[in-house]
XYZ file of C-alpha atoms in Angstrom:
293
model
C -24.190 20.940 16.039
C -24.864 18.114 13.590
C -22.162 17.289 11.078
C -23.234 18.132 7.513
C -23.394 15.175 5.075
C -20.590 16.556 2.905
C -18.394 17.062 5.957
C -19.238 13.574 7.192
C -18.226 12.059 3.853
C -14.999 14.039 3.961
C -14.280 12.821 7.480
C -14.934 9.200 6.489
C -12.574 9.489 3.529
C -9.978 11.049 5.821
C -10.505 8.233 8.321
C -9.353 5.656 5.786
C -6.826 7.996 4.120
C -8.532 7.437 0.774
C -5.793 9.323 -1.068
C -3.301 6.644 -0.010
C -5.064 4.254 -2.395
C -2.496 5.635 -4.845
C 0.050 3.298 -3.237
C -1.619 -0.084 -3.791
C -3.941 0.404 -6.753
C -1.426 1.256 -9.518
C 0.698 -1.809 -8.767
C -2.371 -4.054 -8.790
C -3.203 -2.612 -12.198
C 0.388 -3.233 -13.317
C -0.173 -6.873 -12.401
C -3.360 -6.923 -14.456
C -1.637 -5.310 -17.451
C 1.298 -7.693 -17.388
C -0.947 -10.730 -17.027
C -2.971 -9.617 -20.052
C 0.051 -8.506 -22.085
C -1.725 -5.197 -22.625
C -5.129 -3.758 -21.801
C -6.981 -6.231 -19.536
C -10.689 -7.065 -19.917
C -12.779 -4.222 -18.515
C -14.913 -6.473 -16.326
C -11.794 -7.862 -14.635
C -10.426 -4.354 -14.118
C -13.696 -3.262 -12.529
C -13.730 -6.092 -9.999
C -10.016 -5.704 -9.236
C -10.472 -2.003 -8.462
C -13.574 -2.726 -6.380
C -11.937 -5.537 -4.394
C -8.798 -3.539 -3.615
C -10.745 -0.421 -2.649
C -12.998 -2.501 -0.400
C -10.167 -4.424 1.228
C -8.197 -1.277 1.878
C -11.251 0.461 3.361
C -11.771 -2.454 5.754
C -8.114 -2.569 6.813
C -7.788 1.177 7.390
C -11.088 1.489 9.256
C -10.156 -1.434 11.500
C -6.740 0.105 12.110
C -8.277 3.419 13.151
C -10.834 1.683 15.385
C -8.274 -0.445 17.211
C -5.754 2.403 17.521
C -8.203 5.108 18.622
C -7.076 5.058 22.277
C -3.395 5.305 21.313
C -4.199 7.989 18.734
C -5.955 10.079 21.378
C -2.762 10.144 23.466
C -0.461 10.949 20.551
C -0.216 14.695 19.786
C 0.362 13.919 16.096
C -2.855 11.891 15.772
C -5.119 13.236 18.523
C -7.131 15.315 16.042
C -8.019 12.383 13.823
C -11.768 12.099 13.360
C -12.348 9.089 15.616
C -10.413 10.128 18.756
C -11.616 13.715 18.297
C -15.242 12.550 18.204
C -16.116 13.820 14.727
C -16.946 10.258 13.698
C -18.802 7.797 15.881
C -17.386 4.359 16.555
C -20.480 2.763 14.997
C -19.927 4.776 11.810
C -16.336 3.595 11.579
C -17.439 -0.014 12.045
C -20.121 0.385 9.381
C -17.567 1.779 6.946
C -15.087 -1.002 7.669
C -17.588 -3.842 7.431
C -19.042 -2.310 4.280
C -15.553 -2.294 2.789
C -15.110 -5.944 3.759
C -18.379 -6.841 2.038
C -17.259 -5.045 -1.124
C -13.885 -6.821 -0.972
C -15.523 -10.247 -0.718
C -18.027 -9.416 -3.470
C -15.222 -8.313 -5.775
C -13.054 -11.382 -5.219
C -16.003 -13.717 -5.775
C -16.393 -12.329 -9.306
C -12.790 -13.185 -10.176
C -11.126 -16.514 -11.148
C -11.317 -19.503 -8.758
C -7.805 -18.932 -7.381
C -8.877 -15.467 -6.164
C -11.929 -16.977 -4.506
C -9.773 -19.557 -2.749
C -7.253 -16.986 -1.550
C -9.583 -14.289 -0.217
C -9.686 -15.720 3.352
C -5.879 -15.490 3.461
C -6.024 -11.892 2.240
C -8.668 -11.140 4.876
C -6.363 -12.575 7.552
C -3.461 -10.367 6.450
C -5.667 -7.259 6.373
C -6.930 -8.015 9.877
C -3.610 -8.985 11.464
C -1.970 -5.800 10.181
C -3.976 -3.710 12.647
C -2.813 -5.833 15.590
C 0.859 -6.266 14.760
C 2.187 -3.113 16.451
C 1.046 -4.601 19.729
C 2.957 -7.822 19.055
C 6.074 -7.347 16.951
C 8.369 -4.917 15.141
C 7.474 -6.917 12.012
C 4.300 -4.821 11.603
C 5.890 -3.085 8.591
C 6.376 -6.439 6.901
C 2.689 -7.258 7.285
C 1.767 -3.971 5.614
C 4.218 -4.814 2.844
C 2.649 -8.253 2.534
C -0.816 -6.701 2.170
C 0.248 -4.352 -0.632
C 2.382 -7.008 -2.294
C -0.547 -9.424 -2.255
C -2.725 -6.757 -3.887
C -0.193 -6.362 -6.702
C 0.080 -10.109 -7.280
C -3.698 -10.333 -6.921
C -4.168 -8.046 -9.904
C -2.204 -10.584 -11.952
C -4.168 -13.554 -10.617
C -7.440 -11.746 -11.324
C -6.653 -11.628 -15.042
C -4.741 -14.865 -15.641
C -6.169 -17.107 -12.930
C -2.608 -18.227 -12.143
C 0.321 -17.084 -9.988
C 3.453 -17.381 -12.167
C 6.988 -16.390 -11.192
C 6.731 -12.818 -12.568
C 3.628 -12.228 -10.439
C 5.573 -13.363 -7.384
C 8.455 -11.033 -8.296
C 5.992 -8.146 -8.588
C 4.452 -9.005 -5.227
C 7.843 -9.229 -3.510
C 8.939 -5.950 -5.084
C 5.898 -4.119 -3.747
C 6.384 -5.871 -0.397
C 9.873 -4.379 0.017
C 8.775 -0.953 -1.194
C 5.766 -0.676 1.138
C 7.586 -2.078 4.173
C 10.410 0.379 3.534
C 8.227 3.468 3.346
C 6.177 2.370 6.362
C 9.390 2.260 8.404
C 10.087 5.865 7.401
C 6.561 6.865 8.456
C 6.967 5.097 11.811
C 10.046 7.181 12.613
C 7.700 10.007 13.632
C 6.318 8.035 16.582
C 9.388 6.367 18.088
C 9.109 8.003 21.502
C 5.379 7.498 21.938
C 5.543 3.928 20.611
C 8.145 3.107 23.234
C 6.079 4.815 25.945
C 2.936 2.917 24.919
C 4.715 -0.430 24.580
C 4.051 -0.535 20.826
C 6.492 -2.127 18.408
C 8.199 -0.893 15.257
C 11.594 -1.235 13.638
C 12.566 2.374 14.488
C 11.420 1.870 18.098
C 13.550 -1.281 18.298
C 16.653 -0.210 16.346
C 16.502 3.562 16.719
C 15.997 6.112 13.961
C 19.315 5.478 12.229
C 18.875 1.721 12.370
C 15.326 1.972 11.073
C 16.320 4.198 8.176
C 19.137 1.809 7.244
C 16.656 -1.075 7.105
C 14.341 1.057 4.968
C 17.200 1.888 2.586
C 18.103 -1.796 2.250
C 14.492 -2.709 1.476
C 14.318 -0.027 -1.198
C 17.493 -1.329 -2.823
C 15.645 -4.642 -3.086
C 12.671 -2.787 -4.580
C 14.738 -1.489 -7.474
C 16.370 -4.906 -7.916
C 12.897 -6.449 -8.055
C 11.733 -4.019 -10.739
C 14.840 -4.840 -12.774
C 14.257 -8.583 -12.389
C 10.607 -8.176 -13.387
C 11.496 -6.137 -16.450
C 14.052 -8.704 -17.591
C 11.670 -11.600 -16.934
C 8.890 -9.930 -18.932
C 11.111 -8.574 -21.715
C 9.923 -5.011 -21.161
C 10.862 -2.120 -23.435
C 12.308 1.369 -23.117
C 9.288 3.010 -21.451
C 9.345 0.510 -18.610
C 13.040 1.134 -17.964
C 12.440 4.887 -17.893
C 9.883 4.120 -15.183
C 12.438 2.102 -13.221
C 14.937 4.969 -13.470
C 12.245 7.358 -12.214
C 11.526 5.089 -9.256
C 15.232 4.924 -8.438
C 15.417 8.716 -8.460
C 12.328 9.041 -6.246
C 13.638 6.552 -3.692
C 17.087 8.145 -3.547
C 15.472 11.554 -3.027
C 13.135 10.109 -0.391
C 16.067 8.911 1.691
C 17.850 12.234 1.278
C 14.809 14.100 2.602
C 14.677 12.188 5.880
C 17.418 11.671 8.443
C 17.623 10.676 12.086
C 18.300 14.341 12.876
C 15.509 15.825 10.742
C 12.079 14.222 10.341
C 10.332 17.434 9.292
C 9.914 16.268 5.690
C 8.504 12.808 6.371
C 5.160 13.745 4.796
C 6.823 14.710 1.518
C 8.960 11.574 1.601
C 6.039 9.321 2.522
C 3.121 10.508 0.415
C 4.407 12.654 -2.440
C 7.400 10.574 -3.489
C 5.805 7.173 -2.972
C 2.748 8.328 -4.886
C 5.143 9.252 -7.693
C 6.743 5.791 -7.489
C 3.486 3.917 -8.035
C 2.069 6.273 -10.662
C 5.355 6.436 -12.576
C 5.618 2.651 -12.788
C 1.977 2.265 -13.801
C 2.276 4.921 -16.504
C 5.546 3.450 -17.763
C 4.107 -0.074 -17.892
C 0.938 0.943 -19.747
C 2.946 3.075 -22.179
C 5.380 0.226 -22.775
C 2.587 -2.141 -23.776
C 0.974 0.565 -25.924
C 4.244 1.159 -27.780
C 4.749 -2.576 -28.163
C 1.309 -2.864 -29.755
C 2.407 -0.509 -32.540
C 5.803 -2.224 -32.839
C 7.862 0.506 -31.207
C 10.692 -0.472 -28.801
């Protein structure tokens, strides 16, 4: 039976986990807001959103394509659209290459520094899908990709990469690498059996969760450093406190003895982290514009 167009679209969005855009996009927009000192130019915002959505689509599609054989042998992922046959390999490639084209188009509309850096971003997005075969540092490459997106939002508006933009990028790097380690805890046994690499597979569940906790301590420290550097107001600091609460709760939900709540820890709480910081940052600049603290 042929797959209906609406079902096909749903499967393609599921393939790239479209809802996980909530992780990278808000921090890229934070970068744009901070670079502009308030609401950024709409044309820049449009191209930033387009470039990040395209780059993420390419990276996720490539990841699913390259991992399809492993996914088929993993009970947790065997029913994903590609290994289950609900999406053809050619369709996944078309989606990924289309995303790459959109990513390149978006970056070419942005300041010269963005145009010069897009090949480096492309390399990071591509290498991410191969890293589990090579090194436990795969989580760091994912963190680098999301951190680069956050700093890229700043570069897209200002055309420069100042120290605060680097702090933002490093902060997102530690946050994303930390939550990816938590997610990888689900697949320790099968990763070891398949010869794939991750920090939990190398250090064990307890060791992996300790590394994740350390990275998230650095995340909060980075948000504090960024707020001090930028002279942010009360709303921003409420956002930082919210992030701290989310991360503490995330690490209470998951333990080496109980991974049943990884989904809540991974998606729900980290979605709250990014949205809370974006909302707090935008509100802070809005209050500043009317001379409120």
